[in-house]
Short mmCIF file of C-alpha atoms in Angstrom, two decimals:
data_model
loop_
_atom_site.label_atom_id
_atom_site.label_comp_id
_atom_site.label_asym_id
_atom_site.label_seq_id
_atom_site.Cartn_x
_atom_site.Cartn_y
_atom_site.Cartn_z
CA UNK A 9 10.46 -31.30 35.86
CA UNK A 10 7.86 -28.50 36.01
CA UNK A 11 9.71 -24.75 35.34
CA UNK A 12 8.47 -21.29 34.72
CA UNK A 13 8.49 -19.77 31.77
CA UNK A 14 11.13 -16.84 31.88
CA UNK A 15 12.33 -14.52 28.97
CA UNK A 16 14.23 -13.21 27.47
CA UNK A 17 17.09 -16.10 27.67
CA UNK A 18 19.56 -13.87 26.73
CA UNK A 19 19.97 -10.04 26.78
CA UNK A 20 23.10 -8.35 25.28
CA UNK A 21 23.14 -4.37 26.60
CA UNK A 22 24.81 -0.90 27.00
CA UNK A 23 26.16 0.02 30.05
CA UNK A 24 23.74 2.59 31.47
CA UNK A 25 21.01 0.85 29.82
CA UNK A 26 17.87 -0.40 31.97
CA UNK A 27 16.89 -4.27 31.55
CA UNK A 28 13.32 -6.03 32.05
CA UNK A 29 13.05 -9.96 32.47
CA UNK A 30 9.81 -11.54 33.95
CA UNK A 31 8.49 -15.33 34.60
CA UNK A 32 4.96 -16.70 34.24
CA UNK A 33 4.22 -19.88 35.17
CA UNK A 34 0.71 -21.73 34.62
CA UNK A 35 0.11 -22.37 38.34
CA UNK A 36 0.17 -20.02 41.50
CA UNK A 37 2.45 -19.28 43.82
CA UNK A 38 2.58 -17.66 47.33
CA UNK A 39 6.31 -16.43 47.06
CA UNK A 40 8.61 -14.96 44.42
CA UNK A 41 12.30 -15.02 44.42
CA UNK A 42 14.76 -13.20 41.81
CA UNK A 43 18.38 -14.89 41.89
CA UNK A 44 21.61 -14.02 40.16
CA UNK A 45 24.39 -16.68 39.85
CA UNK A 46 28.09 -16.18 38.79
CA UNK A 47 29.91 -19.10 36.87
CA UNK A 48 30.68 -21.86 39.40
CA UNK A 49 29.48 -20.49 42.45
CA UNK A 50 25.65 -20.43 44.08
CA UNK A 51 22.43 -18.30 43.58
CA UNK A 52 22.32 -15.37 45.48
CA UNK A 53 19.07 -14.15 46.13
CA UNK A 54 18.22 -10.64 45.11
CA UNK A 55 15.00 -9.87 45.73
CA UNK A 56 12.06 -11.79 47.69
CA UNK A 57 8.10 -11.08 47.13
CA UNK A 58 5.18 -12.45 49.93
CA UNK A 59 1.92 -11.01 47.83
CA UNK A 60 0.30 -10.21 44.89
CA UNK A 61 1.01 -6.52 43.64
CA UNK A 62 3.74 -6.30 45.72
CA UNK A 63 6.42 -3.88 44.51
CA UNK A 64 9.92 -4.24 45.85
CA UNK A 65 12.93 -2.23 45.15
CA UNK A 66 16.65 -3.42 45.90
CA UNK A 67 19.17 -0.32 44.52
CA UNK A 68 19.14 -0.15 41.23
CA UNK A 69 16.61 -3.46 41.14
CA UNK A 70 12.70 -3.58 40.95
CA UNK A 71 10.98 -6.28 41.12
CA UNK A 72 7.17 -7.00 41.53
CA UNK A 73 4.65 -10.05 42.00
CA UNK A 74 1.86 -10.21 39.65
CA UNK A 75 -1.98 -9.66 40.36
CA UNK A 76 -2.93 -13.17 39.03
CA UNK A 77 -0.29 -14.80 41.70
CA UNK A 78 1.33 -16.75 38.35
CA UNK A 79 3.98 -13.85 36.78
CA UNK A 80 6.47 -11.45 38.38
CA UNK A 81 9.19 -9.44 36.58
CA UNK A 82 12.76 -7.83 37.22
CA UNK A 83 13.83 -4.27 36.40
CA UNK A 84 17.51 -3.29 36.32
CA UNK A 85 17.76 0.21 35.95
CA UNK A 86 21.56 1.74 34.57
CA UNK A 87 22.97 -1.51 34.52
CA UNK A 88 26.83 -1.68 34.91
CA UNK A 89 29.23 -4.25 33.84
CA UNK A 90 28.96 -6.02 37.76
CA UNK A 91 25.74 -7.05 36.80
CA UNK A 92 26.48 -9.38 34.22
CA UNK A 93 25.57 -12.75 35.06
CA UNK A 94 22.42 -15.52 34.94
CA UNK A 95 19.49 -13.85 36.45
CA UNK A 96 17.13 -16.97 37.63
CA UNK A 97 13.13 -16.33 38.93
CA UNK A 98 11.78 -19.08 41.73
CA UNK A 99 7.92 -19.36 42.93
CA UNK A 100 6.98 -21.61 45.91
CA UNK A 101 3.79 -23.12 45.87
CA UNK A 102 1.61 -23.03 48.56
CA UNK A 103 2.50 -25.33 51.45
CA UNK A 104 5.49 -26.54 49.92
CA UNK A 105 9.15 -26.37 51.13
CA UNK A 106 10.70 -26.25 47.49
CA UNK A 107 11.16 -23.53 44.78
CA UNK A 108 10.65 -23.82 41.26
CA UNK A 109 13.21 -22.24 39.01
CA UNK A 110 12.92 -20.90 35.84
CA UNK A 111 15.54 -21.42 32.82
CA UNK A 112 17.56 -18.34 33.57
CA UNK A 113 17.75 -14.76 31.62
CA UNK A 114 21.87 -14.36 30.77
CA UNK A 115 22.85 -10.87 30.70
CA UNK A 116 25.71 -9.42 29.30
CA UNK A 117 26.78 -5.58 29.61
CA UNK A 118 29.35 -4.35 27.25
CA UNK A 119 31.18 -0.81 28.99
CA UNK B 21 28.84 -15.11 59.66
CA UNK B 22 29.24 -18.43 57.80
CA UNK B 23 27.00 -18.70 54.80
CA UNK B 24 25.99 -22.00 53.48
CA UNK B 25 29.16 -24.45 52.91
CA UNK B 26 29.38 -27.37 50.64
CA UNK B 27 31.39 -30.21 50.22
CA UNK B 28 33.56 -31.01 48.14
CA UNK B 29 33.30 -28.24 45.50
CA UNK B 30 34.73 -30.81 42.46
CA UNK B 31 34.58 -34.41 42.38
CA UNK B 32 34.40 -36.55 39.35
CA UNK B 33 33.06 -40.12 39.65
CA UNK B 34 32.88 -43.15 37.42
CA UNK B 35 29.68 -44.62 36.38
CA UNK B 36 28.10 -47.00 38.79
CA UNK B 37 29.74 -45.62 41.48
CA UNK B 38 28.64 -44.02 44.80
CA UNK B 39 28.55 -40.55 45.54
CA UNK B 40 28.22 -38.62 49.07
CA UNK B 41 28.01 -34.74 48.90
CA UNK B 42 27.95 -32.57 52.29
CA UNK B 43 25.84 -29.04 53.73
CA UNK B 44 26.20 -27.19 56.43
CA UNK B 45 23.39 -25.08 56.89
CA UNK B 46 23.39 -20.95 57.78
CA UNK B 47 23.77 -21.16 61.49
CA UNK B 48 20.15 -21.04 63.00
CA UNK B 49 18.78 -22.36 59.84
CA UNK B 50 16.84 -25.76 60.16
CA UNK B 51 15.77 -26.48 56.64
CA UNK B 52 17.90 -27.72 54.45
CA UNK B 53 17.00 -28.47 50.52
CA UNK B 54 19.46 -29.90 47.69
CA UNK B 55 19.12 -28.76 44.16
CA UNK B 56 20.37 -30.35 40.62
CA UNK B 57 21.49 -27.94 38.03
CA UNK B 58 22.33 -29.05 34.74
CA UNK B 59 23.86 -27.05 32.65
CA UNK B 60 22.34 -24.48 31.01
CA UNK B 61 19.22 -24.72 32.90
CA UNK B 62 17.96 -23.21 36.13
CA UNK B 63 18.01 -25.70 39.64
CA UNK B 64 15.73 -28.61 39.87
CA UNK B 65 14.32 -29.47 43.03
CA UNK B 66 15.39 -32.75 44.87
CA UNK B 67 14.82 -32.95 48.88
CA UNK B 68 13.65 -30.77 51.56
CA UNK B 69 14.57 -31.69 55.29
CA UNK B 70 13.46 -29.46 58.28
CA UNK B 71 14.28 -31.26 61.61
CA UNK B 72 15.92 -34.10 60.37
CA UNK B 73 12.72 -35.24 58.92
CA UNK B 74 11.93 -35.85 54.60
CA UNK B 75 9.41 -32.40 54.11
CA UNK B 76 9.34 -33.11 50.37
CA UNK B 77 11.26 -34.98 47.63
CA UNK B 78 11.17 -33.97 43.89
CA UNK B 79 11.01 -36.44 40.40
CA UNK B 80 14.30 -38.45 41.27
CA UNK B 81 14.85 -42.13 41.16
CA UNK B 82 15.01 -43.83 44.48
CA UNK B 83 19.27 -43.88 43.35
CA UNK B 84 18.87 -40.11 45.71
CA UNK B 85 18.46 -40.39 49.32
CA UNK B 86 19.79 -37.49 51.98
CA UNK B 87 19.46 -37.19 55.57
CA UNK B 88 19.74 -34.31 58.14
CA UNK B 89 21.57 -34.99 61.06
CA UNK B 90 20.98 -33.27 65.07
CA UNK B 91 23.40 -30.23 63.61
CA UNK B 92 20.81 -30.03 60.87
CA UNK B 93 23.64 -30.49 58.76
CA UNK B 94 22.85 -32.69 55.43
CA UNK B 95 24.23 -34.95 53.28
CA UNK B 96 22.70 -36.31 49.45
CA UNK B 97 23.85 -39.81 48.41
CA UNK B 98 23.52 -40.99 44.94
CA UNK B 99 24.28 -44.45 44.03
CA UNK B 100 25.00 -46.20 40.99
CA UNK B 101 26.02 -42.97 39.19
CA UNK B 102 24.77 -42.68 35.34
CA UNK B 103 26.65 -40.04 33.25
CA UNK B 104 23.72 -37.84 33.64
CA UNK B 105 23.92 -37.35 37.07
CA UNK B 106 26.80 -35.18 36.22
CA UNK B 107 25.66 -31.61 37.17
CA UNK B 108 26.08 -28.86 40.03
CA UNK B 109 24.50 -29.78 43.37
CA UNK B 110 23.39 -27.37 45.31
CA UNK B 111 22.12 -26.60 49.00
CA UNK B 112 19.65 -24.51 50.48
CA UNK B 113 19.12 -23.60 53.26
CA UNK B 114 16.27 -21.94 55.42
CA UNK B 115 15.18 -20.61 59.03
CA UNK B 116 12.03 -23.21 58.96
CA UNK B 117 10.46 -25.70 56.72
CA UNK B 118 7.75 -22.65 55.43
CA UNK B 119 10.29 -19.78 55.60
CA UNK B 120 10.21 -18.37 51.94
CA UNK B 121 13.32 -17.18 51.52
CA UNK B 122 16.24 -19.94 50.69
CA UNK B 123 20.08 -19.04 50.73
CA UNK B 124 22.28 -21.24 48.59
CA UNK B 125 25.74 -22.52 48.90
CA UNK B 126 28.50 -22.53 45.79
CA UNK B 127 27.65 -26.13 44.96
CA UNK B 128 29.31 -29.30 44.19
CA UNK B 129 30.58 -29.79 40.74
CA UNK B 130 30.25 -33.47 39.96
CA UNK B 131 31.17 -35.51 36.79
CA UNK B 132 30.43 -38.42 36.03
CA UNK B 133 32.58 -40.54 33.33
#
């Protein structure tokens, strides 16, 4: 099935370090969505984006939506060891009830 | 307030068997979407429902089928399991059909031998 593209896959970091992830994705979409999921349990959604340039901040988390409507990226600023988990991006296309996921960034904080 | 609950949280199946898997949306929420995640990889779309009516279906074989029901609580059915049906199932759920922002439940681990 169609995915975006996200990097990195993996990130291995300091505590107190900041972390970047993004998405891009060959076609356009109207909404963003950054997710983090724990083993076994759900997405939880972090951080939600409605138009292009938007910058949003959640704490310690920045995200933004792209000019070109087709990337969007994830700052973590002073990550701590909480914040360890699978960090997942989303875009909905335009008229469209579903979201399309990317392949997850896994980030790992050692104290 | 409630979030999303799912039902059961672990089942394993046996091949060619049938397999029901409950939702219960966020109260207030009408949409409902279920979600395949294989391991290792980040959700796959499968149905949207918004007022008990199909809003969109993703690339699955016709062995899927869900319905909503007046509570707009869901259900996904998958029939004549294959082994790689095994994977987390997840629901979604959402104010209305359009409304960007979905909220997911813990899943349903199922495994298929």
């Amino acid at each position: 099935g169609q995915q975006l593209n996200q990097s990195p896959q993996s990130m291995f970091i300091q505590e107190g370090e900041d972390v970047s992830m993004n998405c891009t994705s060959s076609s356009i979409f109207n909404t963003w969505l950054w997710y983090k999921q724990d083993p076994g349990e759900g997405p939880v959604l972090l951080i939600a984006l409605y138009k292009a340039g938007e910058l949003t901040s959640n704490g310690r988390l920045t995200a933004q939506f792209g000019i070109t409507r087709k990337d969007s990226f994830l700052n973590i600023s002073a990550s701590i060891p909480s914040d360890v988990g699978i960090y997942f991006c989303a875009g909905r296309p335009s008229n469209t009830g579903k979201l399309i996921f990317g392949q997850g960034t896994t980030l790992q904080v050692k104290p | 307030d409630a979030g999303v609950t799912q039902s059961p949280t672990h089942l394993i199946k046996t091949r060619g068997q049938h397999v029901t898997l409950r939702c219960s949306p966020i109260s207030g929420h009408k949409s409902v979407s279920w979600y395949q995640q294989v391991l290792g990889q980040g959700p796959q779309f499968i149905f949207q429902y918004y007022e008990k009516e199909e809003r969109g279906r993703g690339n699955f074989p016709d062995r899927f089928s869900a319905r909503q029901f007046p509570n707009y609580s869901s259900e996904l059915n998958v029939n004549a399991l294959l082994l790689g049906d095994s994977a987390l199932y997840l629901c979604a759920s959402s104010f209305r059909s359009g409304t960007p922002e979905a909220f997911f439940g813990q899943g349903t681990r199922l495994t298929v031998v």
